[in-house]
Backbone as a ProteinNet text record, in pm:
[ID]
protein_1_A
[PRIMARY]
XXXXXXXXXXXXXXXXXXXXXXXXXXXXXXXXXXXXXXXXXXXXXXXXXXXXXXXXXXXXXXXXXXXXXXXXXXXXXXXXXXXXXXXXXXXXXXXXXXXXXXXXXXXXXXXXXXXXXXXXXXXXXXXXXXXXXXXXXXXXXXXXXXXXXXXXXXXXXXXXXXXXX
[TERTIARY]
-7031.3	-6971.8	-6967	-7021	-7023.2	-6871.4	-6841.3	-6713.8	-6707.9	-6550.7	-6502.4	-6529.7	-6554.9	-6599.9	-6519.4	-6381.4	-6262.8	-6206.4	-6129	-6054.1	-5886.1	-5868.6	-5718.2	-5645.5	-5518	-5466	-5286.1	-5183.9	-5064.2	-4961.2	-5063.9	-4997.8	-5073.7	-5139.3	-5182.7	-5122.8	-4996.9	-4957.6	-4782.2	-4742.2	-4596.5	-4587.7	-4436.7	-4414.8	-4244.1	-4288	-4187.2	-4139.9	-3980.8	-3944.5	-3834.7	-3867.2	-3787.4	-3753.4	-3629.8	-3579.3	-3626	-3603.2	-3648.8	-3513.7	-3431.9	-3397.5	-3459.4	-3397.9	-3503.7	-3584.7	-3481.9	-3480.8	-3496	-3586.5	-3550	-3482.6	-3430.2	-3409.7	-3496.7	-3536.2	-3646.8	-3655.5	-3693.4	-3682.3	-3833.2	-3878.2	-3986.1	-3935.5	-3986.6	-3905.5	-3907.8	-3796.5	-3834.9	-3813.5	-3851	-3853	-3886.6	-3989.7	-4086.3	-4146.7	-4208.4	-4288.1	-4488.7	-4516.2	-4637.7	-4728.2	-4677.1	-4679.3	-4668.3	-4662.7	-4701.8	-4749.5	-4718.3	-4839.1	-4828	-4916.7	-4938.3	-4989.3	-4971.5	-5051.6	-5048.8	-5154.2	-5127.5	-5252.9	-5286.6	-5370.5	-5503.5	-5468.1	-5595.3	-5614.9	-5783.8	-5805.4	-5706.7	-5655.4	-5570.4	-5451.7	-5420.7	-5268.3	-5260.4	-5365.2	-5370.5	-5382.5	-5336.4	-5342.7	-5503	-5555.9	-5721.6	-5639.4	-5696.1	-5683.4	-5790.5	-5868.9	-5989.6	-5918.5	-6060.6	-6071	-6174.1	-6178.4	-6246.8	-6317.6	-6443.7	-6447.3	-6530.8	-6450.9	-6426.1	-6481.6	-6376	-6412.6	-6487.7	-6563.8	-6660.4	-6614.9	-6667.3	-6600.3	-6693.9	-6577.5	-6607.1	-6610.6	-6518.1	-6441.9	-6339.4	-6288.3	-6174	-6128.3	-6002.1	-5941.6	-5835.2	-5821	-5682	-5543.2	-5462.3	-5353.2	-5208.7	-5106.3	-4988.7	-5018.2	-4940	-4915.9	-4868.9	-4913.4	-4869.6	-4829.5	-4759.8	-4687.5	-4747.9	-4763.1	-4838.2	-4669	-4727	-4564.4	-4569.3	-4538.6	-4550.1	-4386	-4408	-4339.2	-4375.1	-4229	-4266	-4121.5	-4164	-4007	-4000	-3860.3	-3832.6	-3695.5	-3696.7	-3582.2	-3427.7	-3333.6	-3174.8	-3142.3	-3147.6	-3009.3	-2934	-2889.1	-2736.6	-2746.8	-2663.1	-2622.2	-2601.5	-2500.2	-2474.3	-2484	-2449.8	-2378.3	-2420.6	-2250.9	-2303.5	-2360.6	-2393.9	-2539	-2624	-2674.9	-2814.6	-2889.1	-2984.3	-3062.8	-3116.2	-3074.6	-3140.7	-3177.9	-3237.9	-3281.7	-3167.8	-3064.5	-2997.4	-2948.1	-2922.6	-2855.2	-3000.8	-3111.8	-3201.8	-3220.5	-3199.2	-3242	-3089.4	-2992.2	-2881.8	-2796.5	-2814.7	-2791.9	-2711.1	-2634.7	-2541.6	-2559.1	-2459.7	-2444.6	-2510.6	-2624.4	-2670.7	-2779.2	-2788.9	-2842.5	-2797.1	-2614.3	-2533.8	-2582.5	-2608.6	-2621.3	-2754.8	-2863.3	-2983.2	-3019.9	-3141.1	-3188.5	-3282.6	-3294.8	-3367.8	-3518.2	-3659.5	-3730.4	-3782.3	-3717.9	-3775.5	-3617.4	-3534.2	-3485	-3346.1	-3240.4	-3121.4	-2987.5	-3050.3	-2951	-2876.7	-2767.1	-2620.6	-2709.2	-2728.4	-2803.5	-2935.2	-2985.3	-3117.4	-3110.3	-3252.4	-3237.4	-3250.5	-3228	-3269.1	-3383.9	-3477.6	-3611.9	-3649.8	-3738.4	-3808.2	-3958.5	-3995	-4150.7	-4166.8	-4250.3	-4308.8	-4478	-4428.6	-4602.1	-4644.5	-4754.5	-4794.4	-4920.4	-4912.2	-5019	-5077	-5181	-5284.4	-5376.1	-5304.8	-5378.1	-5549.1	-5576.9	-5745.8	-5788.2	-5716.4	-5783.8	-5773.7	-5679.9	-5682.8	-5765.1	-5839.8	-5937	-6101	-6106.2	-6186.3	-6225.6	-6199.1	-6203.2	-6196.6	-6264.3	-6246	-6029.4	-5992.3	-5812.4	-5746.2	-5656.9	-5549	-5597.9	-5543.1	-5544.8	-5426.2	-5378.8	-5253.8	-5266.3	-5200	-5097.4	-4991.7	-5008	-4856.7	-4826.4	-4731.9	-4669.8	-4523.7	-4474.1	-4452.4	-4315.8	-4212.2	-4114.7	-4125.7	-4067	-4057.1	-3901.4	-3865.2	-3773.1	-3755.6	-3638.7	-3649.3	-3538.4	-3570.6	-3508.7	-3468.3	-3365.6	-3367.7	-3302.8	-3354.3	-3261.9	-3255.5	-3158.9	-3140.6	-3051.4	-3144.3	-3170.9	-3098.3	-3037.2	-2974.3	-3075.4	-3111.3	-3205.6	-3232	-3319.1	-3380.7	-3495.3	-3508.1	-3391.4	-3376	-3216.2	-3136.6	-3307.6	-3341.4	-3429.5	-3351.2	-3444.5	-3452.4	-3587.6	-3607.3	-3718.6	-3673	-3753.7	-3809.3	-3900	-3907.7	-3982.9	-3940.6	-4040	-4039.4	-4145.9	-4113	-4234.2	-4215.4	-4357.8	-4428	-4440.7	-4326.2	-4358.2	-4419.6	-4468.2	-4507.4	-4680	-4711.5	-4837.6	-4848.7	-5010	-5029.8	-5161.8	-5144.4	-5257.4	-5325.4	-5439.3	-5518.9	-5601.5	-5546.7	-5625.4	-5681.8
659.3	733.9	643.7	711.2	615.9	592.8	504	465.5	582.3	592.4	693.9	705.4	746.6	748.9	759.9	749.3	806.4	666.4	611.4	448.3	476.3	484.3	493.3	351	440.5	377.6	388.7	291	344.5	485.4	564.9	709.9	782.6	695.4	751.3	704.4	681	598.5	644.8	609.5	656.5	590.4	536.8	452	531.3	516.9	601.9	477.7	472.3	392.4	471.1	451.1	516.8	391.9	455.8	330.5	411.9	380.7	428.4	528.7	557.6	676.4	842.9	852.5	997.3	1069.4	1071.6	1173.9	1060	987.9	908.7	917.9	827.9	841.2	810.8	877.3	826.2	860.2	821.6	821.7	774.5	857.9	841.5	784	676.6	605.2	665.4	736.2	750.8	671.1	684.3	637.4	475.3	476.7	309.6	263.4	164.9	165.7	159.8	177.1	195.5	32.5	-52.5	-177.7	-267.4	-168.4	-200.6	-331.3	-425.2	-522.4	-589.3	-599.5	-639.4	-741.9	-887.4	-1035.9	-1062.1	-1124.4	-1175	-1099.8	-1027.1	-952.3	-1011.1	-1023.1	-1121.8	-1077.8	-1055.3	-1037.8	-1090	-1031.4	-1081.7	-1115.5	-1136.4	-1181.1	-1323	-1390.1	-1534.5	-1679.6	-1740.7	-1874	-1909	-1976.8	-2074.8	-2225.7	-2275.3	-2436.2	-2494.9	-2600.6	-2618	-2775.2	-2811.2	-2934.3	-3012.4	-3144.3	-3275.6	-3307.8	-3351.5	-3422.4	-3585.6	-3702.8	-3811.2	-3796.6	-3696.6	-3665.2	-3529.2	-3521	-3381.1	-3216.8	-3159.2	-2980.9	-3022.1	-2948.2	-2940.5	-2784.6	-2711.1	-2590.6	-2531.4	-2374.2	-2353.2	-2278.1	-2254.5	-2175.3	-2130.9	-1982.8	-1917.9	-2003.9	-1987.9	-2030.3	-1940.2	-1986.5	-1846.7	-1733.4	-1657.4	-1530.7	-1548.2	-1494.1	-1503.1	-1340.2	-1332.7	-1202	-1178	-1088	-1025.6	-995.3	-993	-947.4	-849.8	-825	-720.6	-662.2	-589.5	-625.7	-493.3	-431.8	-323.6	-328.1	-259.5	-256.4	-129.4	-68.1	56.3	37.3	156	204.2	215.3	173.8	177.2	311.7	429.3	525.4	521.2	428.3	402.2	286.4	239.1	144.1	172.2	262.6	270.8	451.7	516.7	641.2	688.6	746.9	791.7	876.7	957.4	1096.4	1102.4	1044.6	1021.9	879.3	873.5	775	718.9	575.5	472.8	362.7	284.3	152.3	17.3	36.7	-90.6	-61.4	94	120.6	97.6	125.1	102	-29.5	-148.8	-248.2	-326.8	-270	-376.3	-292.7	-168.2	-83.2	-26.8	51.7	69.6	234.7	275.5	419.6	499	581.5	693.8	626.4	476.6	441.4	333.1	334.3	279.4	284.8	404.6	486.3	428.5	375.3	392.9	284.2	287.2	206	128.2	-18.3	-101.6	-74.2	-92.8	-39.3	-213.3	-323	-387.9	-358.2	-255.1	-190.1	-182.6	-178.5	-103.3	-211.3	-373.8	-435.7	-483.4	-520.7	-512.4	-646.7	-784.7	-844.1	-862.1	-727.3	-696.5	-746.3	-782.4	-771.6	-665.7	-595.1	-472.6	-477	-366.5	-365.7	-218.7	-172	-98.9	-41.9	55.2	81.8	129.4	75.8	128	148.9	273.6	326.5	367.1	282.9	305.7	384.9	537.9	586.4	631.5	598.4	640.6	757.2	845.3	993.8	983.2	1051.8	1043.1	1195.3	1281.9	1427.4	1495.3	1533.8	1580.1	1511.1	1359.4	1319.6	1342.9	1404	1458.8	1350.6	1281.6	1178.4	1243.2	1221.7	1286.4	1302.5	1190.7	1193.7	1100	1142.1	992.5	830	755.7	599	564	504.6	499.9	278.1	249.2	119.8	135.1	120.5	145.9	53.3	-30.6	-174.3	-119.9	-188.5	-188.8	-288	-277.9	-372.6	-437.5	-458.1	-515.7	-496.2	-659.6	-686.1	-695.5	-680.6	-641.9	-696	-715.7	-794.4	-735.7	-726.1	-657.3	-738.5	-717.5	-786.8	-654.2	-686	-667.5	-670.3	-594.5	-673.7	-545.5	-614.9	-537	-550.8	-425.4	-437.3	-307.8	-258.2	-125.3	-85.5	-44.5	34.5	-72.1	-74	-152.1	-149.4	-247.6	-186.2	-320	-236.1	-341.3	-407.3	-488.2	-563.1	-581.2	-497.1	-526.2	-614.5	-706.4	-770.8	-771.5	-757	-789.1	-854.9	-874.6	-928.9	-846.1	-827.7	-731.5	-810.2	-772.9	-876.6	-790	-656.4	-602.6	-534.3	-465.4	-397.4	-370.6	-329.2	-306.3	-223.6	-119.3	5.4	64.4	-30.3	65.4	220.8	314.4	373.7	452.7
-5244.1	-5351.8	-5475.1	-5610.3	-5701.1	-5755.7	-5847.8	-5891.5	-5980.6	-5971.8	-6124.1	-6239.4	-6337.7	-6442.7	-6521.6	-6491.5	-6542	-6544.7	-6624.3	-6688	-6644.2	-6531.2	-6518.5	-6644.3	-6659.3	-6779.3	-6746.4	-6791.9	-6768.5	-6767.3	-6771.4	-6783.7	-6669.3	-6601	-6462.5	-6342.6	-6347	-6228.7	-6208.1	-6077.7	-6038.1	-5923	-5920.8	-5875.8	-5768.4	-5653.8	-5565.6	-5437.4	-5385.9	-5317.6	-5210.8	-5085.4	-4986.4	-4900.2	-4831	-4673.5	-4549.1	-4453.2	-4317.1	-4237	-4282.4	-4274.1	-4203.3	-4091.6	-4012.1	-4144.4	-4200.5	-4354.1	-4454.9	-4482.2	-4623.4	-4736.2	-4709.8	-4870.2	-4993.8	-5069.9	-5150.6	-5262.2	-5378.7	-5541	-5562.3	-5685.6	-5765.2	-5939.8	-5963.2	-6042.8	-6182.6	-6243.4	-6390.4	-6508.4	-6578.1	-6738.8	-6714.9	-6629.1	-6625.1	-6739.4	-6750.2	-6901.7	-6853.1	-6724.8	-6728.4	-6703.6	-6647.9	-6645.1	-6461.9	-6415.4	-6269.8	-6238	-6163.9	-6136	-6012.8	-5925.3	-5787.3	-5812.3	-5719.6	-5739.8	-5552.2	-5528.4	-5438.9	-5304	-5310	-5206.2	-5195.1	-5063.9	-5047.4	-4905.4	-4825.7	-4680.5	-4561.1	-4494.9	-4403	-4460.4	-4562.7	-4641	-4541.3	-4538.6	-4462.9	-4581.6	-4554.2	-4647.4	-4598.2	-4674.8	-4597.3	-4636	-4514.5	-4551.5	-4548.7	-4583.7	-4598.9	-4515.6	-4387.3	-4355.1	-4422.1	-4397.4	-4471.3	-4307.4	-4329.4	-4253.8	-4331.3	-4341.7	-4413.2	-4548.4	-4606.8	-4765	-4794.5	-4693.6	-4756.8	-4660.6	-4751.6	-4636.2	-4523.8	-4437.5	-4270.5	-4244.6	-4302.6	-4215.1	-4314.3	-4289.7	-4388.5	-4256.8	-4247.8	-4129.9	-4187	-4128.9	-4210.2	-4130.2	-4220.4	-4134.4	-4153.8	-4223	-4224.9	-4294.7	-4301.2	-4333.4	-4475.3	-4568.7	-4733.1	-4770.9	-4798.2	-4866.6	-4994.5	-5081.7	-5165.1	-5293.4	-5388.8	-5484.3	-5556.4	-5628.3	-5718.2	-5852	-5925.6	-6043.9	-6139.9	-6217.6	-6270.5	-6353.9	-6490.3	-6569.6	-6572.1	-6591.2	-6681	-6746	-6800.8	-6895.7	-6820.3	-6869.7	-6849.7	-6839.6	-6751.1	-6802.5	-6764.3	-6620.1	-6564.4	-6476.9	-6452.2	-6388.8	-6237	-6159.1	-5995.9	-6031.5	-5924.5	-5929.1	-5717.6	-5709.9	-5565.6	-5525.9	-5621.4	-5569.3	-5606.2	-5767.9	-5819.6	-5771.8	-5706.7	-5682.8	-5790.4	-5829.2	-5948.1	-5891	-5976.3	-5958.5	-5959.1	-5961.9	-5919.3	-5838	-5717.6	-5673.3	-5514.9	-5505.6	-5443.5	-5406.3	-5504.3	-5525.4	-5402.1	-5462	-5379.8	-5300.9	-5247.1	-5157.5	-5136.3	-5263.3	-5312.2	-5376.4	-5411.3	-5457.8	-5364.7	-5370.1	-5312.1	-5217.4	-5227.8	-5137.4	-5032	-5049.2	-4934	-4807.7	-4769.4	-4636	-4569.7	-4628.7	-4620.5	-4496.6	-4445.1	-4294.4	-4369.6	-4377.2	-4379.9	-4284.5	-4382.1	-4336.7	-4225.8	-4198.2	-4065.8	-3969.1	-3988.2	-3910.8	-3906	-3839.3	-3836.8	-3801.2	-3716.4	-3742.8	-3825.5	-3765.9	-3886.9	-3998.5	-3932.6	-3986	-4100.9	-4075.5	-4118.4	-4290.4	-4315.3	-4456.8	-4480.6	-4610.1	-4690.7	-4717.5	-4690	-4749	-4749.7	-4854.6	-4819	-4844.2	-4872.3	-4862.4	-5003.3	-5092.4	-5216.1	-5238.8	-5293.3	-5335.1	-5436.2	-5495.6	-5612.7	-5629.4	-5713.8	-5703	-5855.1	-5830	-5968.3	-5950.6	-6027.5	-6027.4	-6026.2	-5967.7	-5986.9	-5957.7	-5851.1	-5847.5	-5962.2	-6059.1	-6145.5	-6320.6	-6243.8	-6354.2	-6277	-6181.9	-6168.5	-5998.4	-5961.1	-5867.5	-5728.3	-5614.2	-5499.4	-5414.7	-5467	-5466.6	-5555.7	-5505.4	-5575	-5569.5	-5614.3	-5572	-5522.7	-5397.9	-5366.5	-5282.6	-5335.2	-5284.6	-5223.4	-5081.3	-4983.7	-4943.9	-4978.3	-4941.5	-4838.6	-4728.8	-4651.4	-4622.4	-4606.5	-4572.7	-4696.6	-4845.7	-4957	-4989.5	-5026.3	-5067	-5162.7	-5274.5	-5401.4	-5482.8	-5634.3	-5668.2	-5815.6	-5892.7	-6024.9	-6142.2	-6280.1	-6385.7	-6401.4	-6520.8	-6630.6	-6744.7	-6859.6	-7002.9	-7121.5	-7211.4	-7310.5	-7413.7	-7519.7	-7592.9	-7652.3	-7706.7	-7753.3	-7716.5	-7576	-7514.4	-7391.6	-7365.5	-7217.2	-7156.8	-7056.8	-6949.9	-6825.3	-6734.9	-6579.6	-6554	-6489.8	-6456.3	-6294.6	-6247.2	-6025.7	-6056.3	-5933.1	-5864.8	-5714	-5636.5	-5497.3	-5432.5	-5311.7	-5217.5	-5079	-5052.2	-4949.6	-4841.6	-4739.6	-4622.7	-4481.9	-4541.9	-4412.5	-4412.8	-4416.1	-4425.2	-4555.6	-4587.8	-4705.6	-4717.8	-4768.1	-4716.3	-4900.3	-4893.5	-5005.2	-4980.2	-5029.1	-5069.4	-5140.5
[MASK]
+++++++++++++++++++++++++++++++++++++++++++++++++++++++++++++++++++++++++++++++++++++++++++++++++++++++++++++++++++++++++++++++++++++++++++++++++++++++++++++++++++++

């Protein structure tokens, strides 16, 4: 299949985050600024180490597991609330997302994490489907910033699967 012909651009993309909940809980993020950014994806999400053998390459062999990150701003319209799902309330597990199940699972211990997916419209630019990034067990992290307009800044890291398609 040849490539798209179509230039996805920041107004082709949405950015949605659920926990593992029978019923998720889950939010599609509004008033973002279109600025998405994933670092880190690489085959196997494996480190390479490269051996010497007395000075010169011998060999490269994968060795741990490297997590992948990723990073996205939007706009301020609130801070917590217990029935509307927002972004500081997702992020530290709080308001409408107190209740919620950590997606590496349910002990009291557990960290908080959950599953984010980033998708870039493509059927409606004429493309056989969507473009979708499904990251998997991501932990998450939030500022924020007073300004015109207030915004937040996420960052997380993807410590579980990671599904292009």
């Amino acid at each position: 299949m040849p490539l798209s012909a179509i230039v996805k651009n920041f107004r082709s993309g949405t950015i949605a985050m659920q926990d593992a909940t029978a019923t998720p809980i889950s939010m599609t993020v509004a008033y973002e600024s279109g600025d998405f950014k994933l670092s880190g994806v690489m085959q196997g999400q494996t480190e390479v180490a490269m051996y010497l053998d007395r000075g010169d390459f011998a060999s490269l062999r994968k060795t741990n597991f490297t997590p992948c990150t990723f990073s996205f701003t939007a706009h301020m319209t609130e801070i917590s609330d217990s029935t509307s799902k927002n972004l500081m309330d997702v992020v530290s597990k709080t308001g409408a997302w107190s209740a919620g199940v950590s997606t590496l699972g349910s002990a009291t211990d557990t960290v908080w994490t959950i599953d984010l997916t980033f998708t870039v419209e493509g059927s409606e630019a004429g493309d056989a489907s969507d473009h979708v990034v499904a990251l998997t067990k991501c932990h998450c992290k939030i500022d924020a910033s007073e300004g015109d307009p207030n915004s937040f800044a996420i960052s997380g890291t993807c410590y579980g699967a990671i599904t292009l398609t």
